[in-house]
């Protein structure tokens, strides 16, 4: 499977963006699709993940209550709705697929290209 991330942009603090991660090829029910982000000079960090089969969702505490991850099975797409964005959310956002749920980016074997999110204060 290949992943294509899109939807980034410039938004004011308090605004919203929706990121998309489109997969070409079948995503098996056992797969996890996750979002990570990386700001300049920082490690890539976990944001959210969803189990493709069951739809169980996971969030980092820093985004819980503001971000919503969802999937559209018919479209082979995972979305990340980001609300009440803060300057600290600014980063390049990546989607990734793996076999097991993990908050460690090294545990994911398939990555999309990043999409830039910029939040102005």
Short mmCIF file of C-alpha atoms in Angstrom, two decimals:
data_model
loop_
_atom_site.label_atom_id
_atom_site.label_comp_id
_atom_site.label_asym_id
_atom_site.label_seq_id
_atom_site.Cartn_x
_atom_site.Cartn_y
_atom_site.Cartn_z
CA UNK A 1 0.00 0.00 0.00
CA UNK A 2 1.08 3.59 -0.67
CA UNK A 3 -0.10 6.57 1.35
CA UNK A 4 -0.76 10.13 0.19
CA UNK A 5 -1.22 12.86 2.81
CA UNK A 6 -2.86 16.17 2.01
CA UNK A 7 -4.83 19.02 3.53
CA UNK A 8 -2.19 21.04 5.31
CA UNK A 9 -2.07 24.80 5.17
CA UNK A 10 -1.90 28.05 7.09
CA UNK A 11 -4.50 28.71 9.75
CA UNK A 12 -4.89 31.14 12.62
CA UNK A 13 -4.77 29.91 16.19
CA UNK A 14 -8.18 28.59 17.13
CA UNK A 15 -8.94 27.55 13.56
CA UNK A 16 -9.44 24.14 12.01
CA UNK A 17 -7.96 21.98 9.28
CA UNK A 18 -8.76 18.51 8.01
CA UNK A 19 -5.93 16.29 6.84
CA UNK A 20 -6.47 13.33 4.54
CA UNK A 21 -4.43 10.17 4.12
CA UNK A 22 -5.45 8.31 0.97
CA UNK A 23 -4.23 4.75 0.48
CA UNK A 24 -3.69 3.15 -2.87
CA UNK A 25 -4.18 -0.54 -2.46
CA UNK A 26 -6.06 -2.49 0.14
CA UNK A 27 -5.68 -1.71 3.82
CA UNK A 28 -6.17 -4.97 5.68
CA UNK A 29 -8.37 -4.97 8.76
CA UNK A 30 -5.40 -5.77 10.97
CA UNK A 31 -3.63 -2.57 10.03
CA UNK A 32 -3.16 0.55 12.11
CA UNK A 33 -3.12 3.92 10.35
CA UNK A 34 -1.51 6.70 12.34
CA UNK A 35 -0.66 10.37 12.15
CA UNK A 36 2.68 11.68 13.35
CA UNK A 37 4.09 15.18 13.26
CA UNK A 38 7.54 16.67 13.24
CA UNK A 39 8.45 20.24 14.03
CA UNK A 40 11.86 21.68 13.08
CA UNK A 41 14.58 20.38 15.37
CA UNK A 42 12.26 17.95 17.13
CA UNK A 43 11.65 14.22 17.03
CA UNK A 44 8.74 12.84 15.06
CA UNK A 45 5.91 12.44 17.55
CA UNK A 46 2.72 10.45 17.67
CA UNK A 47 -0.55 12.31 17.22
CA UNK A 48 -3.34 9.78 16.66
CA UNK A 49 -4.10 6.35 15.25
CA UNK A 50 -7.04 4.23 14.21
CA UNK A 51 -7.46 0.48 13.82
CA UNK A 52 -8.67 -0.07 10.28
CA UNK A 53 -10.86 -3.05 11.10
CA UNK A 54 -12.48 -2.09 14.41
CA UNK A 55 -12.21 1.69 14.20
CA UNK A 56 -10.69 1.94 17.69
CA UNK A 57 -9.02 5.31 18.04
CA UNK A 58 -5.98 6.49 19.95
CA UNK A 59 -4.84 10.02 20.74
CA UNK A 60 -1.87 11.71 22.28
CA UNK A 61 -2.86 13.71 25.34
CA UNK A 62 -1.76 16.92 23.65
CA UNK A 63 -4.50 16.63 21.01
CA UNK A 64 -7.22 14.68 22.82
CA UNK A 65 -10.48 16.59 22.74
CA UNK A 66 -9.33 18.79 19.84
CA UNK A 67 -8.43 16.32 17.08
CA UNK A 68 -10.65 13.59 15.67
CA UNK A 69 -9.38 10.69 13.59
CA UNK A 70 -11.79 8.83 11.33
CA UNK A 71 -11.81 6.54 8.35
CA UNK A 72 -13.83 6.17 5.19
CA UNK A 73 -13.44 2.53 4.26
CA UNK A 74 -15.02 2.85 0.83
CA UNK A 75 -12.54 5.60 -0.02
CA UNK A 76 -9.55 3.91 1.62
CA UNK A 77 -8.92 7.19 3.40
CA UNK A 78 -8.16 8.26 6.96
CA UNK A 79 -8.96 11.79 8.08
CA UNK A 80 -7.60 13.92 10.90
CA UNK A 81 -9.95 16.73 11.83
CA UNK A 82 -7.91 19.28 13.78
CA UNK A 83 -9.87 21.86 15.77
CA UNK A 84 -8.81 24.69 18.06
CA UNK A 85 -5.34 24.63 16.58
CA UNK A 86 -2.50 26.08 18.61
CA UNK A 87 0.91 27.40 17.53
CA UNK A 88 2.45 24.28 19.12
CA UNK A 89 0.53 22.14 16.61
CA UNK A 90 2.56 23.58 13.74
CA UNK A 91 4.61 20.84 12.10
CA UNK A 92 4.88 18.59 9.09
CA UNK A 93 2.21 15.92 9.51
CA UNK A 94 2.79 12.39 8.22
CA UNK A 95 0.46 9.42 7.94
CA UNK A 96 1.79 5.93 8.39
CA UNK A 97 0.57 2.35 8.39
CA UNK A 98 1.71 -0.52 10.56
CA UNK A 99 0.69 -3.87 11.93
CA UNK A 100 0.60 -3.08 15.62
CA UNK A 101 -0.47 -0.01 17.51
CA UNK A 102 2.53 1.97 18.66
CA UNK A 103 3.36 5.55 19.48
CA UNK A 104 6.89 5.04 18.17
CA UNK A 105 7.42 6.07 14.57
CA UNK A 106 10.02 3.33 14.01
CA UNK A 107 7.31 0.70 14.39
CA UNK A 108 5.53 1.83 11.23
CA UNK A 109 6.73 0.50 7.90
CA UNK A 110 4.75 2.53 5.37
CA UNK A 111 4.78 6.32 5.22
CA UNK A 112 3.18 9.01 3.17
CA UNK A 113 4.89 12.25 2.29
CA UNK A 114 4.33 15.02 4.80
CA UNK A 115 1.89 17.89 4.67
CA UNK A 116 2.78 21.20 6.31
CA UNK A 117 0.54 22.70 8.97
CA UNK A 118 1.32 26.29 9.98
CA UNK A 119 -0.54 27.99 12.83
CA UNK A 120 -0.25 31.73 13.25
CA UNK A 121 -0.75 33.28 16.66
#
